[in-house]
């Protein structure tokens, strides 16, 4: 396997971004297709033959048809040219990848042709419907102008159908050609890997003979190149060296200076948190490697710019730079995990000796693999014989196999004592067996003669293993940072807390976002690298990336992630604009107009619903979802409403009715069923009512529509209060009425118009009952008004000597001749006197003669009677 993917890492981001930007447009400009011989320009009104008999000889063609004809002509020529090139490039994988990309672009352009003709076809259909059906046989003939118009439309429609069919035919050919390229590449890959080579003394002797010639060629070619550069381009060489050193200073030193807090290990920490160890291991691998990759790419580009490299030398120099990056990357990764000199920062439970040995073996493995890659590039540039190339691969694979076997024999695990300085223990059996199988398997594959397969497998062990290890560390880092209170302990978390003043909840949310971003970053970087490592080309990844973003097909439905993303963005923007408009309208328009609070809330809520609906429609349309295709979903939703969503829909419609009809508004005092309180919020599904005990009751809107609702403050806050009072039977009722009228009229909280009224309510069990009915300007102050009236009535009656009596009851008790029950009752009443809440007087009316019964009269200390109006709670939080 080759390392050429690392050369393209520097520009991969720009390439992918450019391809996605170009692919996000659904229309493909034919000028972007490979240059072919184009037909002469056709005027927009080029005459064409009539499609039907009886049509005029010449018919004007619309510009859309002319443009479609030009695109189809170019596409048909292109598909023929591409088919021929596929046959010629059956053994060149890079060329096949480029041809596959061209074919995909051509196939998408055929869809654009159908889209461009659709508006004109719709116009033709509409115009044909306006003309109506042709007259039947025996009916009067149409005017010549209408006949000509009908024939022209029919001919143009037939031509559009013909163009659409041709476009579909080209698209089918492109799809078949793309499948053919895929199959050809698969066969080429299999043939290359499974090619068998005979190994033996003959091959060894031929390789030894070829070595001498390759060494001579090497010194001749590269010696002459160095002499030429030193003699004639020394100023360019000095400029290249200067700018390369400057780039190293900027990229490498700048990376350490900017991100030193993320990658530096504090040697004074004896037991750093595992989160910190993971984070440092991950970022100390990624950040320096990216900086080194950019530096190497810059050095190579500078060498090309100064014209120092020759065509035969450039691939070898590029491979050397790639190996430098590969060794640097694996070294940083191994150091981050094993930390051979800093046991406290080690991610695995290894002994110090085991960590050092494994670190050296890992570096040796990647160096051997890298040298094999450089040797392959060198042999290709020198034109070395195949036997020498195969011999180099055999040597490198055998060395890597022995290194894997050596890793299996190492004892790196931490000893039972837990001290890293003690000798370690052997691997777990699974790990040691896997390493042995890998090493022995490579040797067996070489022995069977499958050198290409062995070399590919060895490369994957190094490259893919390193990438997967880095991805796993990144995943663990994101997971660890997402743990509770973990992000706040990191350097970034402490900086964010100090810079933005986030609290605990904000830091937790930031930790979740940071963990998610790290996981996404790991996938975006790791998966393409693995694909490149396994032989896929950058163009393949671009094509897959484009399809994932724009053409995910589920049955007959095509989903575009880019469209969905922009749809979500537009919906969020619409939602924010709606919230801003609601606040601006409420705070700057309705508040200045001194509108009622309930009206303002209804208008604000209605605008919110309308804004959310409009934002949703815009977002769905931007996402590319055809609303007409949701008819089936709407039908299923209607069925669901009929069965399980009746209450939800009923509450929703009831909420809209309440907002529009406004039988009550926010701030009103309402009574419904067993709920009484102030309306705090009217939403779509339910209404929030706060009771006088400060309890929030959520009442479904359908109950407020279908049940009686009392509103004390519907049109105004005017209300009436009733204050009952009882006096002794010895009092003069007329005088009592006069006193109560004076007290009610003298109270400042009682309205004089309508004037308060006193009624003689009736004859009670223990008192004469009266009732004061008074009106208040604000019924919400009813509790205070009742309290004030009761205090004044009590004070006035007490001053007039009028008694407010206790309730009195007569008890008839049947007893025997010896009066035992009366004695027992007296004893019990006397014994409980002072501990009960009432005072009881018992009168014995018995005589020496046997009697049928006894009468007992009770007088409690406090009044037991309360009017029904006094049982509830008032708006002030006490008894009404």
CSV table of C-alpha atoms in Angstrom, one decimal, residues 289-637:
chain,number,residue,atom,x,y,z
A,289,UNK,CA,0.9,16.3,13.2
A,290,UNK,CA,-1.3,18.9,11.4
A,291,UNK,CA,1.4,21.5,11.8
A,292,UNK,CA,4.0,19.2,10.5
A,293,UNK,CA,1.8,18.2,7.5
A,294,UNK,CA,1.2,21.8,6.6
A,295,UNK,CA,5.0,22.5,6.9
A,296,UNK,CA,5.9,19.5,4.7
A,297,UNK,CA,3.4,20.5,2.1
A,298,UNK,CA,4.6,24.1,2.2
A,299,UNK,CA,8.2,22.9,1.8
A,300,UNK,CA,7.3,20.8,-1.2
A,301,UNK,CA,5.3,23.6,-2.8
A,302,UNK,CA,8.2,26.0,-2.3
A,303,UNK,CA,10.5,23.5,-4.0
A,304,UNK,CA,8.2,23.3,-6.9
A,305,UNK,CA,7.8,27.1,-7.0
A,306,UNK,CA,11.6,27.7,-7.0
A,307,UNK,CA,11.9,25.0,-9.8
A,308,UNK,CA,14.4,23.0,-7.8
A,309,UNK,CA,12.8,19.6,-8.3
A,310,UNK,CA,13.1,17.7,-11.5
A,311,UNK,CA,10.3,15.5,-12.9
A,312,UNK,CA,12.2,12.2,-12.1
A,313,UNK,CA,13.3,13.4,-8.6
A,314,UNK,CA,10.1,15.0,-7.3
A,315,UNK,CA,8.2,11.7,-6.5
A,316,UNK,CA,11.1,10.4,-4.4
A,317,UNK,CA,11.5,13.7,-2.5
A,318,UNK,CA,7.7,13.8,-2.0
A,319,UNK,CA,7.8,10.2,-0.6
A,320,UNK,CA,10.6,11.2,1.8
A,321,UNK,CA,8.6,14.1,3.1
A,322,UNK,CA,5.5,11.9,3.5
A,323,UNK,CA,7.5,9.4,5.5
A,324,UNK,CA,8.8,12.2,7.8
A,325,UNK,CA,5.1,13.1,8.5
A,326,UNK,CA,4.2,9.4,9.0
A,327,UNK,CA,7.0,8.7,11.5
A,328,UNK,CA,6.3,12.0,13.3
A,329,UNK,CA,2.6,11.1,13.6
A,330,UNK,CA,3.1,7.6,14.8
A,331,UNK,CA,5.8,8.8,17.2
A,332,UNK,CA,3.5,11.4,18.7
A,333,UNK,CA,0.7,8.9,19.0
A,334,UNK,CA,2.9,6.3,20.7
A,335,UNK,CA,4.3,8.9,23.0
A,336,UNK,CA,0.8,10.1,23.9
A,337,UNK,CA,-0.4,6.7,24.8
A,338,UNK,CA,2.7,5.1,26.3
A,339,UNK,CA,4.4,8.2,27.8
A,340,UNK,CA,7.7,6.2,28.2
A,341,UNK,CA,9.3,8.9,30.4
A,342,UNK,CA,6.3,10.2,32.3
A,343,UNK,CA,4.4,7.3,33.9
A,344,UNK,CA,1.8,9.5,35.6
A,345,UNK,CA,0.6,10.6,32.1
A,346,UNK,CA,0.4,7.0,30.7
A,347,UNK,CA,-3.0,6.0,29.3
A,348,UNK,CA,-2.4,2.2,29.7
A,349,UNK,CA,-1.2,0.2,32.7
A,350,UNK,CA,2.2,-0.6,31.4
A,351,UNK,CA,5.5,-0.8,33.2
A,352,UNK,CA,8.2,1.7,32.4
A,353,UNK,CA,10.4,-0.9,30.7
A,354,UNK,CA,7.6,-2.3,28.7
A,355,UNK,CA,6.4,1.2,27.5
A,356,UNK,CA,10.0,2.1,26.4
A,357,UNK,CA,10.4,-1.2,24.4
A,358,UNK,CA,7.0,-0.9,22.8
A,359,UNK,CA,7.6,2.7,21.8
A,360,UNK,CA,10.9,1.7,20.1
A,361,UNK,CA,9.2,-1.3,18.3
A,362,UNK,CA,6.4,0.9,17.1
A,363,UNK,CA,8.8,3.5,15.7
A,364,UNK,CA,10.8,0.7,14.1
A,365,UNK,CA,7.7,-0.8,12.5
A,366,UNK,CA,6.7,2.5,10.9
A,367,UNK,CA,10.2,3.4,9.8
A,368,UNK,CA,10.6,0.0,8.0
A,369,UNK,CA,7.3,0.4,6.3
A,370,UNK,CA,8.1,4.0,5.3
A,371,UNK,CA,11.5,3.0,3.9
A,372,UNK,CA,9.8,0.3,1.8
A,373,UNK,CA,7.5,2.9,0.4
A,374,UNK,CA,10.5,5.3,-0.4
A,375,UNK,CA,12.4,2.4,-2.0
A,376,UNK,CA,9.4,1.6,-4.2
A,377,UNK,CA,9.2,5.2,-5.4
A,378,UNK,CA,12.9,5.2,-6.0
A,379,UNK,CA,12.8,2.0,-8.0
A,380,UNK,CA,10.0,3.5,-10.1
A,381,UNK,CA,12.0,6.6,-10.8
A,382,UNK,CA,15.2,4.7,-11.6
A,383,UNK,CA,13.3,2.1,-13.7
A,384,UNK,CA,14.6,-0.8,-11.6
A,385,UNK,CA,13.8,-4.4,-12.6
A,386,UNK,CA,10.8,-6.0,-11.1
A,387,UNK,CA,12.9,-8.6,-9.3
A,388,UNK,CA,14.6,-5.9,-7.3
A,389,UNK,CA,11.4,-4.3,-6.3
A,390,UNK,CA,9.9,-7.6,-5.2
A,391,UNK,CA,13.1,-8.3,-3.2
A,392,UNK,CA,12.8,-5.0,-1.4
A,393,UNK,CA,9.2,-5.7,-0.5
A,394,UNK,CA,10.1,-9.2,0.8
A,395,UNK,CA,12.8,-7.8,3.0
A,396,UNK,CA,10.6,-5.1,4.5
A,397,UNK,CA,7.6,-7.4,5.1
A,398,UNK,CA,9.8,-9.9,6.8
A,399,UNK,CA,11.3,-7.2,9.1
A,400,UNK,CA,7.8,-6.0,10.0
A,401,UNK,CA,6.7,-9.6,10.7
A,402,UNK,CA,9.6,-10.1,13.1
A,403,UNK,CA,8.8,-6.8,14.8
A,404,UNK,CA,5.2,-8.0,15.3
A,405,UNK,CA,6.5,-11.3,16.8
A,406,UNK,CA,8.8,-9.3,19.0
A,407,UNK,CA,5.9,-7.2,20.3
A,408,UNK,CA,4.0,-10.4,21.1
A,409,UNK,CA,7.0,-11.6,23.2
A,410,UNK,CA,7.3,-8.3,25.2
A,411,UNK,CA,6.0,-8.3,28.8
A,412,UNK,CA,4.7,-4.8,29.1
A,413,UNK,CA,1.8,-5.1,31.5
A,414,UNK,CA,2.0,-3.5,35.0
A,415,UNK,CA,3.1,-5.9,37.7
A,416,UNK,CA,0.9,-6.9,40.6
A,417,UNK,CA,2.7,-4.5,42.9
A,418,UNK,CA,1.4,-1.5,40.9
A,419,UNK,CA,4.9,0.1,40.7
A,420,UNK,CA,5.7,1.0,37.1
A,421,UNK,CA,9.4,0.7,37.8
A,422,UNK,CA,9.0,-3.1,38.5
A,423,UNK,CA,9.4,-5.6,35.7
A,424,UNK,CA,6.2,-6.1,33.8
A,425,UNK,CA,4.0,-9.1,33.0
A,426,UNK,CA,3.1,-10.7,29.7
A,427,UNK,CA,0.3,-9.5,27.4
A,428,UNK,CA,-3.2,-10.8,27.8
A,429,UNK,CA,-3.6,-14.0,25.7
A,430,UNK,CA,-5.8,-12.3,23.2
A,431,UNK,CA,-3.3,-9.6,22.4
A,432,UNK,CA,-0.3,-11.8,22.2
A,433,UNK,CA,-2.0,-14.4,20.0
A,434,UNK,CA,-3.2,-11.6,17.7
A,435,UNK,CA,0.3,-10.2,17.3
A,436,UNK,CA,1.7,-13.6,16.7
A,437,UNK,CA,-0.9,-14.4,14.1
A,438,UNK,CA,-0.1,-11.1,12.4
A,439,UNK,CA,3.6,-11.7,12.2
A,440,UNK,CA,3.4,-15.4,11.3
A,441,UNK,CA,0.7,-14.7,8.8
A,442,UNK,CA,2.9,-12.1,7.0
A,443,UNK,CA,5.8,-14.6,6.8
A,444,UNK,CA,3.4,-17.3,5.5
A,445,UNK,CA,2.0,-15.0,2.8
A,446,UNK,CA,5.5,-14.2,1.7
A,447,UNK,CA,6.5,-17.8,1.6
A,448,UNK,CA,3.5,-18.6,-0.6
A,449,UNK,CA,4.7,-15.9,-3.1
A,450,UNK,CA,1.9,-13.4,-2.5
A,451,UNK,CA,4.3,-10.4,-2.0
A,452,UNK,CA,1.7,-7.7,-3.0
A,453,UNK,CA,-0.9,-9.0,-0.6
A,454,UNK,CA,1.7,-9.3,2.3
A,455,UNK,CA,2.9,-5.8,1.6
A,456,UNK,CA,-0.6,-4.4,1.6
A,457,UNK,CA,-1.5,-6.2,4.8
A,458,UNK,CA,1.7,-5.0,6.5
A,459,UNK,CA,0.9,-1.4,5.5
A,460,UNK,CA,-2.6,-1.6,6.8
A,461,UNK,CA,-1.4,-3.0,10.1
A,462,UNK,CA,0.7,0.2,10.6
A,463,UNK,CA,-1.4,2.9,8.9
A,464,UNK,CA,-4.9,1.7,9.7
A,465,UNK,CA,-3.9,0.7,13.2
A,466,UNK,CA,-2.4,4.1,13.9
A,467,UNK,CA,-5.5,5.9,12.6
A,468,UNK,CA,-7.9,3.7,14.5
A,469,UNK,CA,-6.0,4.1,17.7
A,470,UNK,CA,-6.1,7.9,17.3
A,471,UNK,CA,-9.8,7.8,16.6
A,472,UNK,CA,-10.4,5.7,19.7
A,473,UNK,CA,-8.4,8.1,21.8
A,474,UNK,CA,-10.4,11.0,20.3
A,475,UNK,CA,-13.7,9.2,21.1
A,476,UNK,CA,-12.6,8.5,24.7
A,477,UNK,CA,-11.6,12.2,25.0
A,478,UNK,CA,-15.0,13.4,23.8
A,479,UNK,CA,-16.8,10.9,26.1
A,480,UNK,CA,-14.7,11.9,29.1
A,481,UNK,CA,-15.2,15.7,28.5
A,482,UNK,CA,-19.0,15.1,28.3
A,483,UNK,CA,-19.0,13.5,31.8
A,484,UNK,CA,-20.5,15.6,34.6
A,485,UNK,CA,-18.2,18.3,36.0
A,486,UNK,CA,-15.4,17.1,33.6
A,487,UNK,CA,-15.3,20.0,31.2
A,488,UNK,CA,-15.1,22.5,34.1
A,489,UNK,CA,-11.8,21.0,35.2
A,490,UNK,CA,-10.1,21.4,31.8
A,491,UNK,CA,-8.0,24.3,30.7
A,492,UNK,CA,-10.5,25.3,28.1
A,493,UNK,CA,-13.4,25.0,30.5
A,494,UNK,CA,-11.7,27.2,33.1
A,495,UNK,CA,-10.9,29.8,30.4
A,496,UNK,CA,-14.5,29.8,29.2
A,497,UNK,CA,-15.8,30.1,32.7
A,498,UNK,CA,-13.5,33.1,33.4
A,499,UNK,CA,-14.0,34.7,30.1
A,500,UNK,CA,-17.8,34.4,29.7
A,501,UNK,CA,-18.9,33.8,33.3
A,502,UNK,CA,-20.7,30.6,32.7
A,503,UNK,CA,-22.3,28.8,35.6
A,504,UNK,CA,-22.4,25.1,36.3
A,505,UNK,CA,-25.3,24.4,34.0
A,506,UNK,CA,-23.7,26.4,31.2
A,507,UNK,CA,-20.4,24.5,31.6
A,508,UNK,CA,-22.2,21.2,31.5
A,509,UNK,CA,-23.9,22.2,28.2
A,510,UNK,CA,-20.6,23.4,26.8
A,511,UNK,CA,-19.0,20.1,27.8
A,512,UNK,CA,-21.7,18.2,25.9
A,513,UNK,CA,-21.2,20.3,22.8
A,514,UNK,CA,-17.4,20.0,23.1
A,515,UNK,CA,-17.6,16.2,23.4
A,516,UNK,CA,-19.9,16.0,20.4
A,517,UNK,CA,-17.7,18.3,18.3
A,518,UNK,CA,-14.6,16.1,19.1
A,519,UNK,CA,-16.5,13.0,18.1
A,520,UNK,CA,-17.6,14.6,14.8
A,521,UNK,CA,-14.0,15.8,14.2
A,522,UNK,CA,-12.7,12.3,14.8
A,523,UNK,CA,-15.1,10.9,12.2
A,524,UNK,CA,-14.4,13.6,9.6
A,525,UNK,CA,-10.7,13.2,9.9
A,526,UNK,CA,-10.4,9.5,10.6
A,527,UNK,CA,-12.8,7.9,8.1
A,528,UNK,CA,-11.3,9.6,5.0
A,529,UNK,CA,-7.8,8.7,6.1
A,530,UNK,CA,-8.8,5.0,6.5
A,531,UNK,CA,-10.4,5.0,3.1
A,532,UNK,CA,-7.3,6.6,1.5
A,533,UNK,CA,-5.1,4.1,3.3
A,534,UNK,CA,-7.2,1.2,1.8
A,535,UNK,CA,-6.6,2.3,-1.8
A,536,UNK,CA,-9.5,4.7,-2.4
A,537,UNK,CA,-8.8,8.0,-4.2
A,538,UNK,CA,-9.7,11.5,-3.1
A,539,UNK,CA,-12.2,11.7,-6.0
A,540,UNK,CA,-14.0,8.7,-4.6
A,541,UNK,CA,-14.3,10.3,-1.2
A,542,UNK,CA,-15.5,13.6,-2.8
A,543,UNK,CA,-18.2,11.7,-4.7
A,544,UNK,CA,-19.4,9.8,-1.7
A,545,UNK,CA,-19.4,13.0,0.4
A,546,UNK,CA,-21.4,14.7,-2.2
A,547,UNK,CA,-23.9,11.9,-2.4
A,548,UNK,CA,-24.2,11.7,1.4
A,549,UNK,CA,-24.9,15.5,1.5
A,550,UNK,CA,-27.3,15.7,-1.4
A,551,UNK,CA,-28.5,12.4,-2.7
A,552,UNK,CA,-29.5,10.0,0.1
A,553,UNK,CA,-32.1,7.8,-1.5
A,554,UNK,CA,-34.7,5.9,0.5
A,555,UNK,CA,-37.0,4.1,-1.9
A,556,UNK,CA,-38.3,6.8,-4.2
A,557,UNK,CA,-37.4,9.7,-1.8
A,558,UNK,CA,-34.2,11.7,-2.2
A,559,UNK,CA,-32.9,13.3,1.0
A,560,UNK,CA,-30.4,16.2,0.9
A,561,UNK,CA,-28.5,16.8,4.1
A,562,UNK,CA,-27.4,20.2,2.8
A,563,UNK,CA,-31.0,21.1,2.1
A,564,UNK,CA,-32.1,19.9,5.5
A,565,UNK,CA,-29.3,21.9,7.1
A,566,UNK,CA,-30.3,25.1,5.4
A,567,UNK,CA,-33.9,24.4,6.1
A,568,UNK,CA,-33.2,24.1,9.8
A,569,UNK,CA,-31.1,27.3,9.7
A,570,UNK,CA,-33.9,29.2,7.9
A,571,UNK,CA,-36.4,27.8,10.4
A,572,UNK,CA,-34.3,29.0,13.4
A,573,UNK,CA,-33.8,32.4,11.7
A,574,UNK,CA,-37.6,32.6,11.2
A,575,UNK,CA,-38.2,31.7,14.8
A,576,UNK,CA,-35.8,34.3,16.0
A,577,UNK,CA,-37.3,37.0,13.8
A,578,UNK,CA,-40.8,36.0,15.1
A,579,UNK,CA,-39.7,36.3,18.7
A,580,UNK,CA,-38.0,39.6,18.0
A,581,UNK,CA,-41.1,41.0,16.3
A,582,UNK,CA,-43.3,39.8,19.1
A,583,UNK,CA,-41.1,41.6,21.6
A,584,UNK,CA,-40.9,44.8,19.5
A,585,UNK,CA,-44.7,44.9,18.9
A,586,UNK,CA,-45.5,44.3,22.5
A,587,UNK,CA,-42.9,46.6,24.0
A,588,UNK,CA,-43.0,49.5,21.4
A,589,UNK,CA,-46.5,49.5,19.8
A,590,UNK,CA,-49.1,47.9,22.0
A,591,UNK,CA,-47.6,49.1,25.3
A,592,UNK,CA,-47.6,52.7,24.1
A,593,UNK,CA,-51.2,52.4,22.9
A,594,UNK,CA,-52.1,51.3,26.5
A,595,UNK,CA,-53.9,48.3,25.2
A,596,UNK,CA,-55.4,45.8,27.6
A,597,UNK,CA,-53.0,43.1,28.9
A,598,UNK,CA,-55.2,40.3,27.7
A,599,UNK,CA,-55.5,41.8,24.2
A,600,UNK,CA,-51.7,42.2,24.0
A,601,UNK,CA,-51.2,38.6,25.1
A,602,UNK,CA,-53.7,37.3,22.5
A,603,UNK,CA,-52.1,39.3,19.7
A,604,UNK,CA,-48.6,38.3,20.7
A,605,UNK,CA,-49.5,34.6,20.9
A,606,UNK,CA,-51.3,34.7,17.5
A,607,UNK,CA,-48.3,36.3,15.9
A,608,UNK,CA,-46.1,33.7,17.4
A,609,UNK,CA,-48.2,30.9,15.9
A,610,UNK,CA,-48.3,32.5,12.5
A,611,UNK,CA,-44.5,33.2,12.6
A,612,UNK,CA,-43.7,29.6,13.6
A,613,UNK,CA,-46.0,28.3,10.8
A,614,UNK,CA,-44.4,30.5,8.2
A,615,UNK,CA,-40.9,29.6,9.4
A,616,UNK,CA,-41.8,25.9,9.3
A,617,UNK,CA,-43.1,26.2,5.7
A,618,UNK,CA,-40.0,28.1,4.6
A,619,UNK,CA,-37.7,25.6,6.3
A,620,UNK,CA,-39.5,22.6,4.7
A,621,UNK,CA,-39.4,24.2,1.3
A,622,UNK,CA,-35.7,25.0,1.6
A,623,UNK,CA,-35.0,21.5,2.7
A,624,UNK,CA,-36.3,20.4,-0.7
A,625,UNK,CA,-39.3,18.4,0.7
A,626,UNK,CA,-42.2,18.4,-1.7
A,627,UNK,CA,-45.3,19.2,0.4
A,628,UNK,CA,-47.5,17.4,-2.1
A,629,UNK,CA,-45.7,14.2,-1.3
A,630,UNK,CA,-46.9,14.6,2.3
A,631,UNK,CA,-50.5,13.8,1.3
A,632,UNK,CA,-50.2,10.2,2.6
A,633,UNK,CA,-48.7,11.4,5.8
A,634,UNK,CA,-51.6,13.9,6.2
A,635,UNK,CA,-54.1,11.1,5.6
A,636,UNK,CA,-52.4,9.0,8.3
A,637,UNK,CA,-52.3,12.0,10.6
